[in-house]
Amino acid sequence: MTKILPFKAVRPQRAKAGLVATKSFEDYTEAEIRAILQYNPYSFLHILNPGYKFQHEITGGQRFQMVKNRYLEFKEENSFIKDEKPAYYLYKIVSRESSCCGIIAAASAEDYENNLIKKHEDTIAHRETLFKDYLKVVGFNTEPVLLTYPDNSKINDVIAQVMATRAEYEFATANREIHYLWKIDEEELLEQIKEEFEQMPHLYIADGHHRSASSYLLAQESKAANANHTGKEAYNYFLSYLISESNLKIHEFSRLVTDLNGHTKEEFLIQLDEYFRIENHGMEVYKPMQKHHFNMYLDGEFYSLYLRKTNYEFGDSLSKLDPYILYKKVLQPILGIEDLRNDKRISYIHGKNDLIEIKTRIDKGEFAVGFGMLPLSIKEIKETADEGLTMPPKSTYIEPKLLSGLTIYEFEIN
C-alpha cells in the first residue's frame, strides 16, 4: 500500500510559466546559461545560480542559503503563487516523436524506507548527504523523482477526464516540446487517485535515486530533531512524478574508454575473443539488434561482439543485464576499470545520441574504444529491483525529463 498525497504547490503565475520553467542545470552549456540569465529575469536558473546577481561564483553552504534567498525574492515579487487547496497536478509533454502524461504528487519517505518504493541503482553516500544538506537549507523540492507504476485503467480514466478541461499551463519550448499542466483539486478525483495508488503494492524509481535517498535522509534527521513528530509533516514526503510503465522511454548508455589499459589492439581483441564472437564491420555502422550483442568502435572500425553463452553463466537477474556483462567481462578484467562511477578513464553517452558521436570522439583521440548495447526493458529494471539488486551506474537513460520550477513542494525544517 503506497501513500501518494496531494499538496499545495508553489508555482508560477500563468503568464510566466513558460519563462520560469527550466531544464536541469547540467543540461545547458555555459553560454546558454549566461544568455538565459542575461535576457530572462523570470528563469528559475536565477534561483539555482544565485551568484549571478553579484557576478560572483558561490559554492557550499553559502550557495544553499542564497538559493533560498533568490527563491524568497521570486515569491515576494509575486512571480510565484501558492495553491490554497491540496492538489495533484497532471503534467503532459508532447514532442515531435512522442507524448507522455503523469501525475505530480508527494511520495512517502517511509515507503522508500520500507521498500514499497523500489530502487534499482546504487547511490553515492557523499552526494546523498550533500543534497540532503541543500534541501534542509532551501526548504523545497523542485525536481520530481520519476516513479513508475503498471498501467491502470481507472487512473487513465481520471487523466482523460482532466485533460478534457482547459490546462492551467500550455507553452512551447525551444526544443519544440509543448508542456501542459492541469490542477486536480476536486475531492472526488483526489480520492479516486489516492485510492488507486493505495492498492498498488509497489512503485519503482525510474529516475532520481539520489533525490529520493536525500529526501529520506532529511526525513530521518528531521524526525529525530522533532520531539513532536507526528508523521504528517511535509518533510516526510518528497516531490514525485508518477507515470505509467507504457509512458516511459528507456535508452541505453554507451561506454567510452580513454585507453586499452596497456594492450595493443591485437592483444585486446584476442582477450575479447574468450567471451565474444567478434565480427569486423569496417566503416559500416553496426547497432545491436538483440540482447547480449554489443557494438564496438576501435581504431576507425566498427565491430559486433556476440556473447558466447556457452562460456558465461547466467544466474540472478543482474547477471543477465548487458551493462553488467560488459563490466564483468570487458571493462573490469581487460580494461582495468573497477569503479564505474569515479574512474576518469570511462565516460558515458546516452543512447539518444547517434553512434556517429562516439565515432567522432574516438577519431579525435579523446577515447580509444567505445561500446554500445540495446536499452534495458522495464521488466529487467523491475526484476532487478524486486531481487534487491542494483545495476551498474549509467545502465539506463530514462525519459521524460521534466522541467523544474512548475510545481514546487515546500517543507519547513525547524
CSV table of C-alpha atoms in Angstrom, one decimal:
chain,number,residue,atom,x,y,z
A,1,MET,CA,0.0,0.0,0.0
A,2,THR,CA,1.7,3.2,-1.2
A,3,LYS,CA,1.0,6.7,0.1
A,4,ILE,CA,0.7,9.3,-2.7
A,5,LEU,CA,-0.6,12.6,-1.4
A,6,PRO,CA,-1.9,15.9,-3.0
A,7,PHE,CA,-0.1,19.0,-1.8
A,8,LYS,CA,-0.3,22.8,-2.1
A,9,ALA,CA,2.2,23.6,-4.8
A,10,VAL,CA,4.1,26.9,-5.2
A,11,ARG,CA,4.1,27.6,-8.9
A,12,PRO,CA,4.5,30.4,-11.4
A,13,GLN,CA,1.8,32.8,-12.4
A,14,ARG,CA,0.1,31.5,-15.5
A,15,ALA,CA,1.6,34.2,-17.8
A,16,LYS,CA,5.1,33.5,-16.6
A,17,ALA,CA,5.1,29.7,-16.5
A,18,GLY,CA,7.0,29.2,-19.8
A,19,LEU,CA,9.6,31.8,-18.8
A,20,VAL,CA,10.1,30.3,-15.3
A,21,ALA,CA,10.4,26.6,-16.3
A,22,THR,CA,13.9,25.4,-16.9
A,23,LYS,CA,15.8,22.2,-17.7
A,24,SER,CA,18.2,20.7,-15.2
A,25,PHE,CA,21.3,22.9,-14.7
A,26,GLU,CA,23.6,20.3,-16.2
A,27,ASP,CA,21.6,20.2,-19.5
A,28,TYR,CA,22.7,23.7,-20.5
A,29,THR,CA,26.1,24.8,-21.9
A,30,GLU,CA,27.8,27.7,-20.1
A,31,ALA,CA,26.9,30.0,-23.0
A,32,GLU,CA,23.2,29.0,-22.8
A,33,ILE,CA,23.1,29.7,-19.1
A,34,ARG,CA,24.7,33.1,-19.5
A,35,ALA,CA,22.2,34.0,-22.2
A,36,ILE,CA,19.2,32.9,-20.2
A,37,LEU,CA,20.4,34.7,-17.0
A,38,GLN,CA,21.0,37.9,-19.0
A,39,TYR,CA,17.8,38.0,-21.0
A,40,ASN,CA,15.2,36.2,-18.9
A,41,PRO,CA,14.6,37.6,-15.5
A,42,TYR,CA,12.0,35.1,-14.7
A,43,SER,CA,14.0,31.9,-15.3
A,44,PHE,CA,14.3,29.5,-12.4
A,45,LEU,CA,18.0,29.4,-13.2
A,46,HIS,CA,18.3,32.7,-11.3
A,47,ILE,CA,17.4,30.7,-8.2
A,48,LEU,CA,19.7,27.8,-9.0
A,49,ASN,CA,22.6,30.2,-9.8
A,50,PRO,CA,22.2,32.9,-7.2
A,51,GLY,CA,25.7,34.3,-7.5
A,52,TYR,CA,24.8,35.8,-10.9
A,53,LYS,CA,23.2,38.7,-9.2
A,54,PHE,CA,26.6,39.7,-7.8
A,55,GLN,CA,28.6,38.4,-10.8
A,56,HIS,CA,30.4,36.0,-8.4
A,57,GLU,CA,30.6,32.2,-8.2
A,58,ILE,CA,29.3,30.9,-4.8
A,59,THR,CA,29.7,27.4,-3.5
A,60,GLY,CA,28.9,25.3,-0.5
A,61,GLY,CA,26.6,26.3,2.3
A,62,GLN,CA,26.6,29.9,1.3
A,63,ARG,CA,25.2,29.0,-2.1
A,64,PHE,CA,22.4,27.0,-0.4
A,65,GLN,CA,21.3,30.0,1.6
A,66,MET,CA,21.5,32.3,-1.4
A,67,VAL,CA,19.3,29.8,-3.4
A,68,LYS,CA,16.8,30.2,-0.7
A,69,ASN,CA,17.1,34.0,-0.8
A,70,ARG,CA,16.6,34.1,-4.5
A,71,TYR,CA,13.5,31.9,-4.1
A,72,LEU,CA,12.0,34.1,-1.5
A,73,GLU,CA,12.6,37.1,-3.8
A,74,PHE,CA,10.6,35.4,-6.6
A,75,LYS,CA,7.8,34.9,-4.1
A,76,GLU,CA,7.9,38.5,-2.8
A,77,GLU,CA,7.8,39.7,-6.4
A,78,ASN,CA,4.6,37.6,-7.0
A,79,SER,CA,6.3,35.5,-9.7
A,80,PHE,CA,5.1,32.5,-7.7
A,81,ILE,CA,1.7,31.8,-6.1
A,82,LYS,CA,0.8,29.0,-3.6
A,83,ASP,CA,-2.4,27.0,-4.1
A,84,GLU,CA,-4.9,27.2,-1.3
A,85,LYS,CA,-6.1,23.6,-1.5
A,86,PRO,CA,-4.0,20.4,-1.8
A,87,ALA,CA,-4.0,19.1,-5.3
A,88,TYR,CA,-2.5,16.6,-7.7
A,89,TYR,CA,-1.0,18.1,-10.9
A,90,LEU,CA,-1.4,16.4,-14.3
A,91,TYR,CA,1.7,17.1,-16.4
A,92,LYS,CA,1.8,16.3,-20.1
A,93,ILE,CA,4.8,16.7,-22.5
A,94,VAL,CA,4.3,16.5,-26.3
A,95,SER,CA,7.4,16.3,-28.6
A,96,ARG,CA,7.7,15.6,-32.3
A,97,GLU,CA,8.3,11.9,-31.6
A,98,SER,CA,6.0,11.1,-28.7
A,99,SER,CA,3.9,12.3,-25.8
A,100,CYS,CA,3.7,11.3,-22.1
A,101,CYS,CA,1.5,12.2,-19.2
A,102,GLY,CA,1.7,11.6,-15.5
A,103,ILE,CA,0.7,12.9,-12.1
A,104,ILE,CA,2.8,15.1,-9.8
A,105,ALA,CA,2.3,14.3,-6.2
A,106,ALA,CA,4.1,13.9,-2.8
A,107,ALA,CA,5.6,10.4,-2.3
A,108,SER,CA,6.3,8.9,1.1
A,109,ALA,CA,9.9,8.7,2.6
A,110,GLU,CA,8.5,5.9,4.8
A,111,ASP,CA,7.5,4.0,1.7
A,112,TYR,CA,11.1,4.4,0.5
A,113,GLU,CA,12.5,3.1,3.8
A,114,ASN,CA,10.1,0.1,3.7
A,115,ASN,CA,11.0,-0.7,0.1
A,116,LEU,CA,7.4,0.0,-1.1
A,117,ILE,CA,9.2,2.4,-3.4
A,118,LYS,CA,11.8,0.1,-5.0
A,119,LYS,CA,15.3,1.1,-6.2
A,120,HIS,CA,17.5,-0.5,-8.9
A,121,GLU,CA,20.6,1.8,-8.8
A,122,ASP,CA,23.3,2.4,-6.3
A,123,THR,CA,23.8,5.9,-4.9
A,124,ILE,CA,26.9,7.7,-3.6
A,125,ALA,CA,26.8,8.5,0.1
A,126,HIS,CA,28.5,11.9,-0.1
A,127,ARG,CA,26.1,13.0,-2.8
A,128,GLU,CA,23.2,11.9,-0.8
A,129,THR,CA,24.4,13.9,2.2
A,130,LEU,CA,25.3,17.0,0.1
A,131,PHE,CA,21.8,17.1,-1.4
A,132,LYS,CA,20.2,16.4,2.0
A,133,ASP,CA,22.0,19.4,3.4
A,134,TYR,CA,20.9,21.5,0.4
A,135,LEU,CA,17.3,20.5,1.0
A,136,LYS,CA,17.5,21.3,4.7
A,137,VAL,CA,18.6,24.9,3.9
A,138,VAL,CA,16.4,25.8,1.0
A,139,GLY,CA,13.2,24.0,2.2
A,140,PHE,CA,11.8,22.9,-1.1
A,141,ASN,CA,11.8,20.3,-3.8
A,142,THR,CA,11.5,21.4,-7.4
A,143,GLU,CA,12.8,18.5,-9.5
A,144,PRO,CA,10.5,15.5,-9.1
A,145,VAL,CA,11.6,11.9,-8.6
A,146,LEU,CA,10.3,9.9,-11.6
A,147,LEU,CA,8.3,6.9,-10.3
A,148,THR,CA,6.5,4.3,-12.4
A,149,TYR,CA,3.6,2.0,-11.9
A,150,PRO,CA,1.8,-0.6,-14.0
A,151,ASP,CA,-0.8,0.8,-16.4
A,152,ASN,CA,-4.1,1.4,-14.6
A,153,SER,CA,-7.4,1.9,-16.4
A,154,LYS,CA,-9.0,3.8,-13.6
A,155,ILE,CA,-6.1,6.3,-13.4
A,156,ASN,CA,-6.2,6.6,-17.2
A,157,ASP,CA,-9.9,7.5,-17.0
A,158,VAL,CA,-9.2,10.3,-14.5
A,159,ILE,CA,-6.4,11.6,-16.7
A,160,ALA,CA,-8.7,11.6,-19.7
A,161,GLN,CA,-11.4,13.4,-17.8
A,162,VAL,CA,-9.0,16.1,-16.6
A,163,MET,CA,-7.4,16.6,-20.0
A,164,ALA,CA,-10.8,17.4,-21.4
A,165,THR,CA,-10.7,20.6,-19.5
A,166,ARG,CA,-8.6,23.7,-20.1
A,167,ALA,CA,-4.9,23.3,-18.9
A,168,GLU,CA,-3.6,25.7,-16.3
A,169,TYR,CA,-0.4,26.0,-18.3
A,170,GLU,CA,0.3,25.5,-22.0
A,171,PHE,CA,3.5,26.6,-23.5
A,172,ALA,CA,6.2,25.6,-26.1
A,173,THR,CA,9.9,25.3,-25.6
A,174,ALA,CA,12.9,25.9,-27.9
A,175,ASN,CA,13.3,22.2,-28.5
A,176,ARG,CA,9.8,22.1,-30.0
A,177,GLU,CA,8.1,20.4,-27.0
A,178,ILE,CA,4.7,21.6,-25.7
A,179,HIS,CA,4.1,21.4,-22.0
A,180,TYR,CA,0.7,21.2,-20.3
A,181,LEU,CA,-0.2,21.3,-16.6
A,182,TRP,CA,-3.6,20.8,-15.0
A,183,LYS,CA,-4.5,21.2,-11.3
A,184,ILE,CA,-6.6,18.4,-9.8
A,185,ASP,CA,-8.3,19.6,-6.6
A,186,GLU,CA,-11.9,18.2,-6.8
A,187,GLU,CA,-12.4,15.9,-3.8
A,188,GLU,CA,-13.9,13.1,-5.8
A,189,LEU,CA,-10.9,12.9,-8.2
A,190,LEU,CA,-8.4,13.3,-5.4
A,191,GLU,CA,-9.9,10.3,-3.6
A,192,GLN,CA,-10.0,8.2,-6.7
A,193,ILE,CA,-6.3,8.8,-7.4
A,194,LYS,CA,-5.3,8.3,-3.8
A,195,GLU,CA,-7.3,5.0,-3.5
A,196,GLU,CA,-5.8,3.6,-6.8
A,197,PHE,CA,-2.2,4.1,-5.6
A,198,GLU,CA,-3.0,2.7,-2.1
A,199,GLN,CA,-3.9,-0.5,-3.8
A,200,MET,CA,-0.5,-0.8,-5.5
A,201,PRO,CA,1.9,-3.0,-3.6
A,202,HIS,CA,5.0,-1.2,-5.0
A,203,LEU,CA,6.2,1.8,-7.0
A,204,TYR,CA,9.6,1.8,-8.8
A,205,ILE,CA,12.1,4.6,-9.1
A,206,ALA,CA,12.8,5.2,-12.8
A,207,ASP,CA,15.0,8.2,-12.3
A,208,GLY,CA,16.1,10.2,-9.2
A,209,HIS,CA,17.7,7.7,-6.9
A,210,HIS,CA,19.9,10.4,-5.3
A,211,ARG,CA,17.0,12.8,-4.9
A,212,SER,CA,14.8,10.2,-3.2
A,213,ALA,CA,17.7,8.9,-0.9
A,214,SER,CA,18.5,12.5,0.1
A,215,SER,CA,14.8,13.2,0.9
A,216,TYR,CA,14.7,10.1,3.0
A,217,LEU,CA,17.8,11.2,4.9
A,218,LEU,CA,16.2,14.6,5.5
A,219,ALA,CA,13.0,12.9,6.8
A,220,GLN,CA,15.0,10.8,9.2
A,221,GLU,CA,17.1,13.7,10.5
A,222,SER,CA,14.1,15.9,10.9
A,223,LYS,CA,12.1,13.2,12.7
A,224,ALA,CA,15.0,12.7,15.2
A,225,ALA,CA,15.1,16.5,15.9
A,226,ASN,CA,11.4,17.0,16.3
A,227,ALA,CA,10.1,16.0,19.7
A,228,ASN,CA,6.5,16.4,18.5
A,229,HIS,CA,6.9,14.4,15.3
A,230,THR,CA,3.6,13.0,14.0
A,231,GLY,CA,4.5,11.6,10.6
A,232,LYS,CA,2.2,14.1,8.9
A,233,GLU,CA,4.9,16.8,8.5
A,234,ALA,CA,5.8,17.9,5.0
A,235,TYR,CA,9.4,16.7,5.4
A,236,ASN,CA,8.1,13.1,5.4
A,237,TYR,CA,7.3,13.4,1.7
A,238,PHE,CA,9.1,14.3,-1.5
A,239,LEU,CA,8.1,15.6,-4.9
A,240,SER,CA,7.4,12.9,-7.4
A,241,TYR,CA,6.1,12.4,-10.9
A,242,LEU,CA,4.2,9.2,-11.3
A,243,ILE,CA,4.0,7.8,-14.8
A,244,SER,CA,2.7,4.5,-16.2
A,245,GLU,CA,5.2,2.0,-17.5
A,246,SER,CA,3.9,2.4,-21.0
A,247,ASN,CA,4.8,6.1,-20.9
A,248,LEU,CA,8.4,5.5,-20.1
A,249,LYS,CA,11.1,5.9,-22.8
A,250,ILE,CA,14.2,3.9,-21.8
A,251,HIS,CA,17.5,4.4,-23.6
A,252,GLU,CA,20.9,2.9,-23.2
A,253,PHE,CA,24.2,4.5,-22.2
A,254,SER,CA,27.3,3.8,-24.4
A,255,ARG,CA,30.7,3.5,-22.7
A,256,LEU,CA,33.8,5.3,-23.9
A,257,VAL,CA,37.3,4.4,-22.5
A,258,THR,CA,40.4,6.5,-22.9
A,259,ASP,CA,42.9,3.7,-23.4
A,260,LEU,CA,43.3,0.0,-23.8
A,261,ASN,CA,45.0,-0.5,-20.4
A,262,GLY,CA,48.4,-1.1,-21.9
A,263,HIS,CA,47.2,-3.6,-24.5
A,264,THR,CA,47.8,-3.4,-28.2
A,265,LYS,CA,44.8,-3.5,-30.5
A,266,GLU,CA,45.6,-7.1,-31.4
A,267,GLU,CA,46.1,-8.2,-27.7
A,268,PHE,CA,42.8,-6.5,-26.8
A,269,LEU,CA,40.9,-8.3,-29.5
A,270,ILE,CA,42.4,-11.7,-28.5
A,271,GLN,CA,41.3,-11.2,-24.9
A,272,LEU,CA,37.8,-10.3,-26.1
A,273,ASP,CA,37.6,-13.4,-28.1
A,274,GLU,CA,37.4,-15.6,-25.0
A,275,TYR,CA,33.9,-14.4,-24.2
A,276,PHE,CA,32.7,-12.9,-27.5
A,277,ARG,CA,32.4,-13.9,-31.2
A,278,ILE,CA,33.8,-10.9,-33.0
A,279,GLU,CA,32.9,-9.6,-36.4
A,280,ASN,CA,34.7,-6.6,-38.1
A,281,HIS,CA,32.2,-4.4,-40.0
A,282,GLY,CA,34.8,-1.9,-41.2
A,283,MET,CA,33.3,1.5,-41.8
A,284,GLU,CA,29.7,0.1,-41.8
A,285,VAL,CA,27.9,1.3,-38.7
A,286,TYR,CA,26.6,-1.6,-36.6
A,287,LYS,CA,24.0,-1.4,-33.9
A,288,PRO,CA,22.9,-4.4,-31.9
A,289,MET,CA,19.5,-6.0,-32.6
A,290,GLN,CA,19.2,-8.3,-29.7
A,291,LYS,CA,20.2,-8.9,-26.1
A,292,HIS,CA,23.8,-9.8,-25.3
A,293,HIS,CA,25.0,-8.3,-28.5
A,294,PHE,CA,27.3,-5.3,-28.3
A,295,ASN,CA,28.7,-2.8,-30.8
A,296,MET,CA,32.3,-1.6,-30.5
A,297,TYR,CA,34.2,1.1,-32.3
A,298,LEU,CA,38.0,0.8,-32.3
A,299,ASP,CA,40.8,2.2,-34.4
A,300,GLY,CA,38.5,3.5,-37.2
A,301,GLU,CA,36.3,0.4,-37.5
A,302,PHE,CA,33.0,-0.9,-36.1
A,303,TYR,CA,32.8,-4.4,-34.6
A,304,SER,CA,29.9,-6.6,-33.4
A,305,LEU,CA,30.5,-8.6,-30.2
A,306,TYR,CA,28.2,-11.6,-29.6
A,307,LEU,CA,28.4,-13.1,-26.1
A,308,ARG,CA,29.5,-16.7,-26.1
A,309,LYS,CA,26.7,-18.1,-23.9
A,310,THR,CA,28.4,-21.5,-23.5
A,311,ASN,CA,31.2,-19.6,-21.7
A,312,TYR,CA,29.1,-17.4,-19.5
A,313,GLU,CA,26.9,-18.5,-16.5
A,314,PHE,CA,23.6,-16.7,-16.1
A,315,GLY,CA,22.3,-16.6,-12.5
A,316,ASP,CA,20.3,-13.8,-10.9
A,317,SER,CA,18.6,-11.0,-12.9
A,318,LEU,CA,21.7,-8.8,-12.6
A,319,SER,CA,23.9,-11.3,-14.4
A,320,LYS,CA,21.6,-11.2,-17.4
A,321,LEU,CA,21.9,-7.4,-17.9
A,322,ASP,CA,24.1,-6.2,-20.8
A,323,PRO,CA,25.7,-3.4,-18.8
A,324,TYR,CA,26.7,-5.9,-16.1
A,325,ILE,CA,28.1,-8.4,-18.7
A,326,LEU,CA,30.2,-5.7,-20.3
A,327,TYR,CA,31.5,-4.6,-16.9
A,328,LYS,CA,32.3,-8.1,-15.7
A,329,LYS,CA,33.9,-9.4,-19.0
A,330,VAL,CA,35.5,-6.4,-20.6
A,331,LEU,CA,35.7,-3.2,-18.6
A,332,GLN,CA,36.9,-4.7,-15.3
A,333,PRO,CA,39.1,-7.6,-16.3
A,334,ILE,CA,40.6,-6.4,-19.5
A,335,LEU,CA,40.5,-2.6,-19.3
A,336,GLY,CA,41.1,-2.4,-15.6
A,337,ILE,CA,38.1,-0.2,-14.7
A,338,GLU,CA,36.9,-1.1,-11.2
A,339,ASP,CA,34.9,1.9,-10.2
A,340,LEU,CA,32.4,2.8,-12.9
A,341,ARG,CA,31.3,6.0,-11.1
A,342,ASN,CA,34.6,7.6,-10.4
A,343,ASP,CA,37.2,6.2,-12.8
A,344,LYS,CA,38.1,9.1,-15.0
A,345,ARG,CA,39.1,6.8,-17.9
A,346,ILE,CA,35.5,6.0,-18.6
A,347,SER,CA,32.7,8.3,-19.9
A,348,TYR,CA,29.1,7.8,-20.9
A,349,ILE,CA,26.9,8.9,-23.8
A,350,HIS,CA,23.2,8.3,-23.6
A,351,GLY,CA,21.7,6.3,-26.5
A,352,LYS,CA,19.6,9.2,-27.8
A,353,ASN,CA,22.9,10.5,-29.3
A,354,ASP,CA,23.9,9.0,-32.6
A,355,LEU,CA,26.7,6.4,-32.9
A,356,ILE,CA,28.4,8.9,-35.1
A,357,GLU,CA,29.2,11.0,-32.0
A,358,ILE,CA,31.0,8.0,-30.5
A,359,LYS,CA,33.0,7.6,-33.7
A,360,THR,CA,33.8,11.3,-33.9
A,361,ARG,CA,35.1,11.5,-30.3
A,362,ILE,CA,37.3,8.4,-30.8
A,363,ASP,CA,38.6,9.6,-34.1
A,364,LYS,CA,39.6,12.9,-32.4
A,365,GLY,CA,41.7,10.9,-30.0
A,366,GLU,CA,39.6,11.7,-26.9
A,367,PHE,CA,39.0,8.0,-26.4
A,368,ALA,CA,40.4,4.7,-27.6
A,369,VAL,CA,37.3,2.5,-27.7
A,370,GLY,CA,33.6,2.7,-27.4
A,371,PHE,CA,30.8,0.1,-26.6
A,372,GLY,CA,27.1,0.2,-27.2
A,373,MET,CA,24.2,-2.1,-26.4
A,374,LEU,CA,20.4,-2.3,-26.5
A,375,PRO,CA,18.4,-0.4,-23.9
A,376,LEU,CA,17.1,-2.4,-20.9
A,377,SER,CA,13.4,-3.1,-20.6
A,378,ILE,CA,11.1,-2.1,-17.7
A,379,LYS,CA,10.8,-5.8,-17.0
A,380,GLU,CA,14.5,-6.1,-16.4
A,381,ILE,CA,14.5,-3.0,-14.2
A,382,LYS,CA,11.7,-4.3,-12.1
A,383,GLU,CA,13.2,-7.8,-11.8
A,384,THR,CA,16.5,-6.3,-10.6
A,385,ALA,CA,14.7,-4.1,-8.0
A,386,ASP,CA,12.5,-7.0,-6.8
A,387,GLU,CA,15.6,-9.1,-6.1
A,388,GLY,CA,17.1,-6.3,-4.1
A,389,LEU,CA,20.0,-5.9,-6.6
A,390,THR,CA,21.5,-2.8,-8.1
A,391,MET,CA,22.6,-2.2,-11.6
A,392,PRO,CA,25.9,-0.7,-12.7
A,393,PRO,CA,25.8,3.1,-12.9
A,394,LYS,CA,24.6,4.6,-16.1
A,395,SER,CA,22.6,1.5,-17.1
A,396,THR,CA,19.6,3.4,-18.2
A,397,TYR,CA,18.7,6.9,-19.6
A,398,ILE,CA,15.0,7.3,-18.9
A,399,GLU,CA,12.6,9.9,-20.2
A,400,PRO,CA,10.6,12.0,-19.7
A,401,LYS,CA,13.0,14.6,-18.3
A,402,LEU,CA,10.8,17.2,-16.6
A,403,LEU,CA,11.2,20.9,-16.4
A,404,SER,CA,11.9,22.5,-13.0
A,405,GLY,CA,10.0,25.3,-11.4
A,406,LEU,CA,6.5,24.4,-12.4
A,407,THR,CA,5.4,22.8,-9.2
A,408,ILE,CA,7.4,23.4,-6.0
A,409,TYR,CA,7.0,21.3,-2.9
A,410,GLU,CA,7.8,23.2,0.3
A,411,PHE,CA,8.6,21.8,3.7
A,412,GLU,CA,9.6,23.6,6.9
A,413,ILE,CA,12.6,22.4,8.9
A,414,ASN,CA,12.8,23.8,12.4
